[in-house]
């Protein structure tokens, strides 16, 4: 899940070179990421508005065919094909945000590797030299920073070059007088303020986004429980990860609150909903609109009014008929009689006249 750390880490390193502070880098980088992903947030808002238009139609199909799952799936598929509805349209932004979040967790666990650019094998050698357990891969880099900052590595052959040693020794992990590599845990300590801010901003962000986007009424019980469970999981992680993750998560939530207010002001969900309702109504009207076509009945060409659905059905039947004729010609083992040949020529000439 932390695969994006390979991209986020080097980019954060560039920010760290400008702002040589772990927490400061995390705050600035989070803001930059939110600005870059703003178009995805707008796309997700559009998808939410579109979903609100199709929800009554989906509920009607589910209720009508609740005892026939096969027919229900068939009708839902028709809805997607005829009206361009896609239930997964809003998943991409959520997936990207999730990958970014886990990528940031990876960077917080391994700042020496990603922010300072020291190779993984060199870090492992240094940890072994300083008797830091390499079994706990998530915490060994923060423990390495703490030992070098405390002077415990003085005079020990760590395997680090002088330049690498200085990078770690000068790595500024202090913010507001507190070490950002510390794990706050569930204890009374001033550093616990960061996880608490993360929890409060998460609640405000989630409540505001669902309220302004009009999702509260639409979201079913199981979906609400899942969303709350995910957010609570991340809050619990804030207490169990190095506190710099709380700095990221809290900053991300504050950005999300501002982003929600901005997008709901400029890109109103109600505006999008009205737009999609108008498009849906136009597509329904186009389906009911009738056209005059010429068809052959009992050997005579007659004009008939048909709607789009009927026309599509006629075209399908005609295509099947042509396929059957081609297959029949392919399967023949005896020459055509004069009468059959004349009949086919007459049919072909009739079709050519219709095309003209």
CSV table of C-alpha atoms in Angstrom, one decimal:
chain,number,residue,atom,x,y,z
A,1,UNK,CA,0.0,0.0,0.0
A,2,UNK,CA,3.0,2.3,0.5
A,3,UNK,CA,4.1,2.0,-3.1
A,4,UNK,CA,3.7,5.8,-3.7
A,5,UNK,CA,6.4,6.5,-1.1
A,6,UNK,CA,8.9,5.9,-3.9
A,7,UNK,CA,7.4,9.0,-5.7
A,8,UNK,CA,6.4,11.1,-2.7
A,9,UNK,CA,9.7,10.6,-0.8
A,10,UNK,CA,12.0,12.2,-3.4
A,11,UNK,CA,9.5,15.0,-3.9
A,12,UNK,CA,9.3,15.6,-0.2
A,13,UNK,CA,13.2,15.6,-0.1
A,14,UNK,CA,13.1,18.7,-2.5
A,15,UNK,CA,10.7,20.5,-0.1
A,16,UNK,CA,13.0,19.5,2.9
A,17,UNK,CA,15.9,21.1,1.1
A,18,UNK,CA,14.0,24.4,1.1
A,19,UNK,CA,12.3,23.9,4.6
A,20,UNK,CA,14.8,21.9,6.7
A,21,UNK,CA,12.3,20.8,9.2
A,22,UNK,CA,10.4,17.5,9.3
A,23,UNK,CA,7.0,18.8,10.4
A,24,UNK,CA,7.3,22.0,8.3
A,25,UNK,CA,8.1,19.8,5.2
A,26,UNK,CA,5.1,17.6,6.0
A,27,UNK,CA,2.7,20.6,6.2
A,28,UNK,CA,3.9,22.3,3.0
A,29,UNK,CA,4.0,19.1,1.1
A,30,UNK,CA,0.5,18.2,2.2
A,31,UNK,CA,-0.8,21.5,1.0
A,32,UNK,CA,0.9,21.1,-2.4
A,33,UNK,CA,-0.6,17.6,-2.8
A,34,UNK,CA,-4.1,18.9,-2.0
A,35,UNK,CA,-3.7,21.6,-4.6
A,36,UNK,CA,-2.5,19.1,-7.3
A,37,UNK,CA,-5.4,16.7,-6.5
A,38,UNK,CA,-8.0,19.5,-6.5
A,39,UNK,CA,-9.3,18.6,-10.0
A,40,UNK,CA,-9.9,15.0,-8.7
A,41,UNK,CA,-11.9,16.4,-5.8
A,42,UNK,CA,-14.1,18.4,-8.3
A,43,UNK,CA,-14.5,15.2,-10.4
A,44,UNK,CA,-15.6,13.3,-7.3
A,45,UNK,CA,-18.1,16.1,-6.5
A,46,UNK,CA,-19.6,15.8,-10.0
A,47,UNK,CA,-19.9,12.0,-9.6
A,48,UNK,CA,-21.7,12.5,-6.3
A,49,UNK,CA,-24.2,14.9,-7.9
A,50,UNK,CA,-24.7,12.5,-10.8
A,51,UNK,CA,-25.2,9.6,-8.4
A,52,UNK,CA,-28.0,11.6,-6.6
A,53,UNK,CA,-29.8,11.9,-10.0
A,54,UNK,CA,-29.7,8.1,-10.7
A,55,UNK,CA,-30.3,6.9,-7.2
A,56,UNK,CA,-34.1,7.0,-7.5
A,57,UNK,CA,-33.9,5.0,-10.7
A,58,UNK,CA,-31.6,2.5,-9.2
A,59,UNK,CA,-33.9,2.1,-6.1
A,60,UNK,CA,-36.9,1.6,-8.4
A,61,UNK,CA,-35.1,-1.2,-10.3
A,62,UNK,CA,-33.9,-2.9,-7.1
A,63,UNK,CA,-37.4,-2.7,-5.6
A,64,UNK,CA,-39.2,-3.9,-8.8
A,65,UNK,CA,-36.9,-6.9,-9.3
A,66,UNK,CA,-35.9,-7.7,-5.7
A,67,UNK,CA,-36.9,-11.3,-6.2
A,68,UNK,CA,-35.1,-11.7,-9.5
A,69,UNK,CA,-31.4,-10.8,-9.2
A,70,UNK,CA,-30.6,-11.7,-12.8
A,71,UNK,CA,-33.2,-9.4,-14.2
A,72,UNK,CA,-32.2,-6.7,-11.7
A,73,UNK,CA,-28.5,-6.8,-12.9
A,74,UNK,CA,-29.7,-6.8,-16.5
A,75,UNK,CA,-31.8,-3.6,-15.9
A,76,UNK,CA,-29.0,-1.9,-14.0
A,77,UNK,CA,-26.6,-2.7,-17.0
A,78,UNK,CA,-29.2,-1.2,-19.3
A,79,UNK,CA,-29.3,2.0,-17.2
A,80,UNK,CA,-25.5,2.3,-17.5
A,81,UNK,CA,-25.5,1.8,-21.2
A,82,UNK,CA,-28.5,4.0,-22.1
A,83,UNK,CA,-27.8,6.9,-19.8
A,84,UNK,CA,-24.0,6.8,-19.3
A,85,UNK,CA,-24.4,6.1,-15.5
A,86,UNK,CA,-21.3,4.5,-13.9
A,87,UNK,CA,-21.3,3.4,-10.3
A,88,UNK,CA,-17.5,3.4,-10.1
A,89,UNK,CA,-16.9,6.9,-11.6
A,90,UNK,CA,-16.2,8.5,-8.2
A,91,UNK,CA,-13.8,5.7,-7.0
A,92,UNK,CA,-10.6,6.9,-8.7
A,93,UNK,CA,-10.2,10.0,-6.5
A,94,UNK,CA,-10.9,8.0,-3.4
A,95,UNK,CA,-8.3,5.3,-4.4
A,96,UNK,CA,-5.6,7.9,-5.2
A,97,UNK,CA,-6.2,9.7,-1.9
A,98,UNK,CA,-5.9,6.3,-0.1
A,99,UNK,CA,-2.7,5.5,-1.9
A,100,UNK,CA,-1.3,8.9,-1.0
A,101,UNK,CA,-2.2,8.4,2.6
A,102,UNK,CA,-0.4,5.1,2.9
A,103,UNK,CA,2.5,6.5,0.9
A,104,UNK,CA,2.8,9.2,3.6
A,105,UNK,CA,2.7,6.6,6.3
A,106,UNK,CA,5.6,4.8,4.7
A,107,UNK,CA,7.6,8.1,4.5
A,108,UNK,CA,6.9,8.8,8.2
A,109,UNK,CA,8.1,5.3,9.2
A,110,UNK,CA,11.3,5.7,7.0
A,111,UNK,CA,12.3,9.3,6.9
A,112,UNK,CA,16.1,8.5,6.8
A,113,UNK,CA,15.5,6.6,3.6
A,114,UNK,CA,13.0,8.8,1.8
A,115,UNK,CA,13.8,12.4,3.1
A,116,UNK,CA,17.5,12.1,3.6
A,117,UNK,CA,18.1,9.7,0.7
A,118,UNK,CA,20.3,7.2,2.5
A,119,UNK,CA,20.2,3.7,1.0
A,120,UNK,CA,18.2,1.1,2.9
A,121,UNK,CA,21.1,-1.4,3.3
A,122,UNK,CA,23.3,1.3,4.8
A,123,UNK,CA,20.5,2.1,7.3
A,124,UNK,CA,20.2,-1.5,8.2
A,125,UNK,CA,24.0,-1.8,8.8
A,126,UNK,CA,23.9,1.3,11.0
A,127,UNK,CA,21.0,0.0,13.1
A,128,UNK,CA,22.8,-3.4,13.6
A,129,UNK,CA,25.9,-1.5,14.8
A,130,UNK,CA,23.9,0.5,17.3
A,131,UNK,CA,22.0,-2.7,18.5
A,132,UNK,CA,18.7,-1.5,17.1
A,133,UNK,CA,16.4,-4.4,16.2
A,134,UNK,CA,16.0,-4.6,12.5
A,135,UNK,CA,13.0,-7.0,12.9
A,136,UNK,CA,10.8,-4.0,13.6
A,137,UNK,CA,11.3,-2.4,10.2
A,138,UNK,CA,8.7,0.3,10.9
A,139,UNK,CA,10.4,1.9,13.9
A,140,UNK,CA,14.1,1.2,13.4
A,141,UNK,CA,14.8,4.4,11.4
A,142,UNK,CA,13.2,6.7,14.0
A,143,UNK,CA,15.2,4.9,16.7
A,144,UNK,CA,18.3,5.5,14.6
A,145,UNK,CA,17.6,9.2,14.5
A,146,UNK,CA,16.9,9.3,18.3
A,147,UNK,CA,20.2,7.5,19.1
A,148,UNK,CA,22.3,9.7,16.8
A,149,UNK,CA,20.6,12.8,18.2
A,150,UNK,CA,21.3,11.6,21.7
A,151,UNK,CA,25.0,11.1,20.9
A,152,UNK,CA,24.8,7.3,21.5
A,153,UNK,CA,26.6,6.7,18.1
A,154,UNK,CA,29.7,8.7,19.0
A,155,UNK,CA,32.8,6.7,18.2
A,156,UNK,CA,30.9,3.7,16.9
A,157,UNK,CA,31.6,2.4,13.4
A,158,UNK,CA,28.0,2.6,12.0
A,159,UNK,CA,28.8,2.1,8.3
A,160,UNK,CA,27.5,5.6,7.6
A,161,UNK,CA,29.7,8.0,5.7
A,162,UNK,CA,30.6,11.3,7.4
A,163,UNK,CA,28.1,13.1,5.2
A,164,UNK,CA,25.3,10.6,5.9
A,165,UNK,CA,26.0,10.7,9.6
A,166,UNK,CA,25.8,14.6,9.5
A,167,UNK,CA,22.5,14.4,7.6
A,168,UNK,CA,20.9,12.4,10.3
A,169,UNK,CA,22.6,14.4,13.1
A,170,UNK,CA,21.3,17.6,11.6
A,171,UNK,CA,17.8,16.2,10.7
A,172,UNK,CA,15.5,18.7,12.4
A,173,UNK,CA,12.6,16.7,13.9
A,174,UNK,CA,11.6,19.3,16.4
A,175,UNK,CA,8.3,21.3,16.1
A,176,UNK,CA,6.9,23.6,18.8
A,177,UNK,CA,9.5,22.1,21.2
A,178,UNK,CA,8.4,18.5,20.6
A,179,UNK,CA,10.1,15.6,18.7
A,180,UNK,CA,8.0,14.6,15.6
A,181,UNK,CA,9.5,11.1,15.7
A,182,UNK,CA,7.8,10.4,19.1
A,183,UNK,CA,4.9,8.0,19.2
A,184,UNK,CA,2.2,9.7,21.3
A,185,UNK,CA,0.3,6.6,22.5
A,186,UNK,CA,-2.7,7.0,24.7
A,187,UNK,CA,-1.1,8.9,27.6
A,188,UNK,CA,-1.3,12.3,29.1
A,189,UNK,CA,1.5,14.3,27.5
A,190,UNK,CA,1.6,17.6,25.6
A,191,UNK,CA,2.4,15.8,22.4
A,192,UNK,CA,-1.0,14.2,22.4
A,193,UNK,CA,-2.5,17.5,21.2
A,194,UNK,CA,-1.5,16.5,17.6
A,195,UNK,CA,-3.6,13.3,17.5
A,196,UNK,CA,-6.5,15.1,19.1
A,197,UNK,CA,-6.4,17.9,16.5
A,198,UNK,CA,-6.4,15.2,13.8
A,199,UNK,CA,-9.4,13.5,15.4
A,200,UNK,CA,-11.4,16.8,15.7
A,201,UNK,CA,-10.5,18.0,12.2
A,202,UNK,CA,-11.5,14.5,10.8
A,203,UNK,CA,-15.0,14.7,12.4
A,204,UNK,CA,-15.5,18.3,11.1
A,205,UNK,CA,-14.2,17.4,7.6
A,206,UNK,CA,-16.4,14.3,7.3
A,207,UNK,CA,-19.5,16.0,8.6
A,208,UNK,CA,-19.1,19.1,6.4
A,209,UNK,CA,-18.3,17.1,3.2
A,210,UNK,CA,-21.3,14.8,3.6
A,211,UNK,CA,-23.7,17.6,4.6
A,212,UNK,CA,-22.8,20.0,1.9
A,213,UNK,CA,-22.6,17.3,-0.8
A,214,UNK,CA,-26.1,16.0,0.3
A,215,UNK,CA,-24.8,12.5,0.9
A,216,UNK,CA,-26.2,12.0,4.4
A,217,UNK,CA,-29.7,11.2,3.2
A,218,UNK,CA,-28.5,9.0,0.4
A,219,UNK,CA,-25.8,7.0,2.3
A,220,UNK,CA,-27.2,3.7,3.6
A,221,UNK,CA,-26.5,2.5,7.1
A,222,UNK,CA,-23.7,0.0,6.1
A,223,UNK,CA,-22.0,2.6,4.0
A,224,UNK,CA,-22.1,5.2,6.9
A,225,UNK,CA,-20.7,2.6,9.3
A,226,UNK,CA,-17.8,1.8,6.9
A,227,UNK,CA,-16.9,5.4,6.3
A,228,UNK,CA,-16.9,6.1,10.0
A,229,UNK,CA,-14.9,3.0,10.7
A,230,UNK,CA,-12.2,4.0,8.2
A,231,UNK,CA,-11.9,7.5,9.6
A,232,UNK,CA,-11.7,6.2,13.2
A,233,UNK,CA,-9.0,3.7,12.1
A,234,UNK,CA,-6.9,6.5,10.8
A,235,UNK,CA,-7.4,8.5,14.1
A,236,UNK,CA,-6.3,5.5,16.1
A,237,UNK,CA,-3.2,5.2,13.8
A,238,UNK,CA,-2.4,8.8,14.8
A,239,UNK,CA,-1.8,7.7,18.4
A,240,UNK,CA,0.2,4.7,17.3
A,241,UNK,CA,2.5,6.2,14.6
A,242,UNK,CA,5.2,8.8,14.9
A,243,UNK,CA,3.5,12.1,15.6
A,244,UNK,CA,4.5,13.6,12.3
A,245,UNK,CA,1.8,11.4,10.7
A,246,UNK,CA,-0.7,13.4,12.9
A,247,UNK,CA,0.8,16.6,11.5
A,248,UNK,CA,0.1,15.3,8.0
A,249,UNK,CA,-3.4,13.9,8.7
A,250,UNK,CA,-4.5,17.0,10.6
A,251,UNK,CA,-3.2,19.3,7.9
A,252,UNK,CA,-4.9,17.1,5.3
A,253,UNK,CA,-8.2,17.4,7.1
A,254,UNK,CA,-7.9,21.2,7.4
A,255,UNK,CA,-7.2,21.4,3.7
A,256,UNK,CA,-10.2,19.1,3.1
A,257,UNK,CA,-12.5,21.5,5.1
A,258,UNK,CA,-11.3,24.5,3.1
A,259,UNK,CA,-11.5,22.5,-0.2
A,260,UNK,CA,-15.1,21.4,0.6
A,261,UNK,CA,-16.2,25.0,1.3
A,262,UNK,CA,-14.5,26.2,-1.9
A,263,UNK,CA,-15.8,23.5,-4.2
A,264,UNK,CA,-19.3,23.8,-2.8
A,265,UNK,CA,-19.2,27.6,-3.4
A,266,UNK,CA,-17.7,27.5,-7.0
A,267,UNK,CA,-18.9,24.0,-8.0
A,268,UNK,CA,-22.3,23.7,-6.3
A,269,UNK,CA,-23.6,20.1,-6.1
A,270,UNK,CA,-27.1,21.4,-6.7
A,271,UNK,CA,-26.0,23.1,-9.9
A,272,UNK,CA,-24.4,19.8,-11.1
A,273,UNK,CA,-27.5,17.9,-10.1
A,274,UNK,CA,-29.8,20.2,-12.1
A,275,UNK,CA,-27.5,19.9,-15.1
A,276,UNK,CA,-27.5,16.1,-14.9
A,277,UNK,CA,-31.3,16.0,-14.4
A,278,UNK,CA,-31.7,18.1,-17.6
A,279,UNK,CA,-29.4,15.8,-19.5
A,280,UNK,CA,-31.3,12.7,-18.2
A,281,UNK,CA,-34.6,14.3,-19.2
A,282,UNK,CA,-33.3,15.1,-22.7
A,283,UNK,CA,-32.1,11.5,-23.1
A,284,UNK,CA,-35.5,10.1,-22.0
A,285,UNK,CA,-37.3,12.5,-24.5
A,286,UNK,CA,-35.0,11.3,-27.3
A,287,UNK,CA,-35.9,7.7,-26.5
A,288,UNK,CA,-39.6,8.5,-26.8
A,289,UNK,CA,-39.2,10.6,-30.0
A,290,UNK,CA,-40.6,8.8,-33.0
A,291,UNK,CA,-39.2,8.6,-36.5
A,292,UNK,CA,-40.8,7.6,-39.8
A,293,UNK,CA,-39.0,4.6,-41.5
A,294,UNK,CA,-39.8,2.4,-44.5
A,295,UNK,CA,-40.2,-1.3,-43.8
A,296,UNK,CA,-41.3,-4.3,-45.9
A,297,UNK,CA,-44.5,-6.0,-44.8
A,298,UNK,CA,-46.2,-8.8,-46.8
A,299,UNK,CA,-44.0,-8.0,-49.9
A,300,UNK,CA,-45.0,-4.3,-49.8
A,301,UNK,CA,-43.0,-1.2,-48.6
A,302,UNK,CA,-44.9,0.8,-46.0
A,303,UNK,CA,-44.0,3.7,-43.7
A,304,UNK,CA,-44.2,3.3,-40.0
A,305,UNK,CA,-43.6,5.5,-36.9
A,306,UNK,CA,-41.2,3.9,-34.4
A,307,UNK,CA,-39.3,5.2,-31.3
A,308,UNK,CA,-35.6,4.6,-30.7
A,309,UNK,CA,-36.1,1.4,-28.8
A,310,UNK,CA,-38.3,-0.1,-31.6
A,311,UNK,CA,-35.9,1.1,-34.2
A,312,UNK,CA,-32.9,-0.6,-32.4
A,313,UNK,CA,-34.9,-3.8,-32.2
A,314,UNK,CA,-35.7,-3.7,-35.9
A,315,UNK,CA,-32.1,-3.1,-36.8
A,316,UNK,CA,-31.1,-6.0,-34.6
A,317,UNK,CA,-33.6,-8.3,-36.3
A,318,UNK,CA,-32.4,-7.1,-39.7
A,319,UNK,CA,-28.8,-7.8,-38.8
A,320,UNK,CA,-29.7,-11.3,-37.6
A,321,UNK,CA,-31.6,-12.0,-40.9
A,322,UNK,CA,-28.6,-10.9,-42.9
A,323,UNK,CA,-26.3,-13.1,-40.9
A,324,UNK,CA,-28.7,-16.1,-41.4
A,325,UNK,CA,-28.7,-15.4,-45.2
A,326,UNK,CA,-24.9,-15.3,-45.3
A,327,UNK,CA,-24.7,-18.5,-43.3
A,328,UNK,CA,-27.3,-20.2,-45.6
A,329,UNK,CA,-25.2,-19.2,-48.7
A,330,UNK,CA,-22.1,-20.6,-47.0
A,331,UNK,CA,-23.7,-23.9,-46.1
A,332,UNK,CA,-25.2,-24.6,-49.6
A,333,UNK,CA,-23.7,-27.6,-51.5
A,334,UNK,CA,-25.9,-27.3,-54.7
A,335,UNK,CA,-26.2,-24.5,-57.2
A,336,UNK,CA,-29.1,-22.0,-56.9
A,337,UNK,CA,-32.1,-22.7,-59.2
A,338,UNK,CA,-33.1,-20.1,-61.7
A,339,UNK,CA,-36.2,-19.2,-59.5
A,340,UNK,CA,-34.0,-18.9,-56.3
A,341,UNK,CA,-31.4,-16.7,-58.1
A,342,UNK,CA,-34.2,-14.4,-59.5
A,343,UNK,CA,-35.7,-14.1,-56.1
A,344,UNK,CA,-32.4,-13.2,-54.5
A,345,UNK,CA,-31.6,-10.6,-57.2
A,346,UNK,CA,-35.0,-9.1,-56.7
A,347,UNK,CA,-34.5,-8.9,-52.9
A,348,UNK,CA,-31.0,-7.3,-53.4
A,349,UNK,CA,-32.4,-4.7,-55.9
A,350,UNK,CA,-35.2,-3.9,-53.5
A,351,UNK,CA,-32.6,-3.2,-50.7
A,352,UNK,CA,-30.5,-1.1,-53.0
A,353,UNK,CA,-33.6,1.1,-53.8
A,354,UNK,CA,-34.3,1.5,-50.1
A,355,UNK,CA,-30.7,2.7,-49.5
A,356,UNK,CA,-31.0,5.3,-52.3
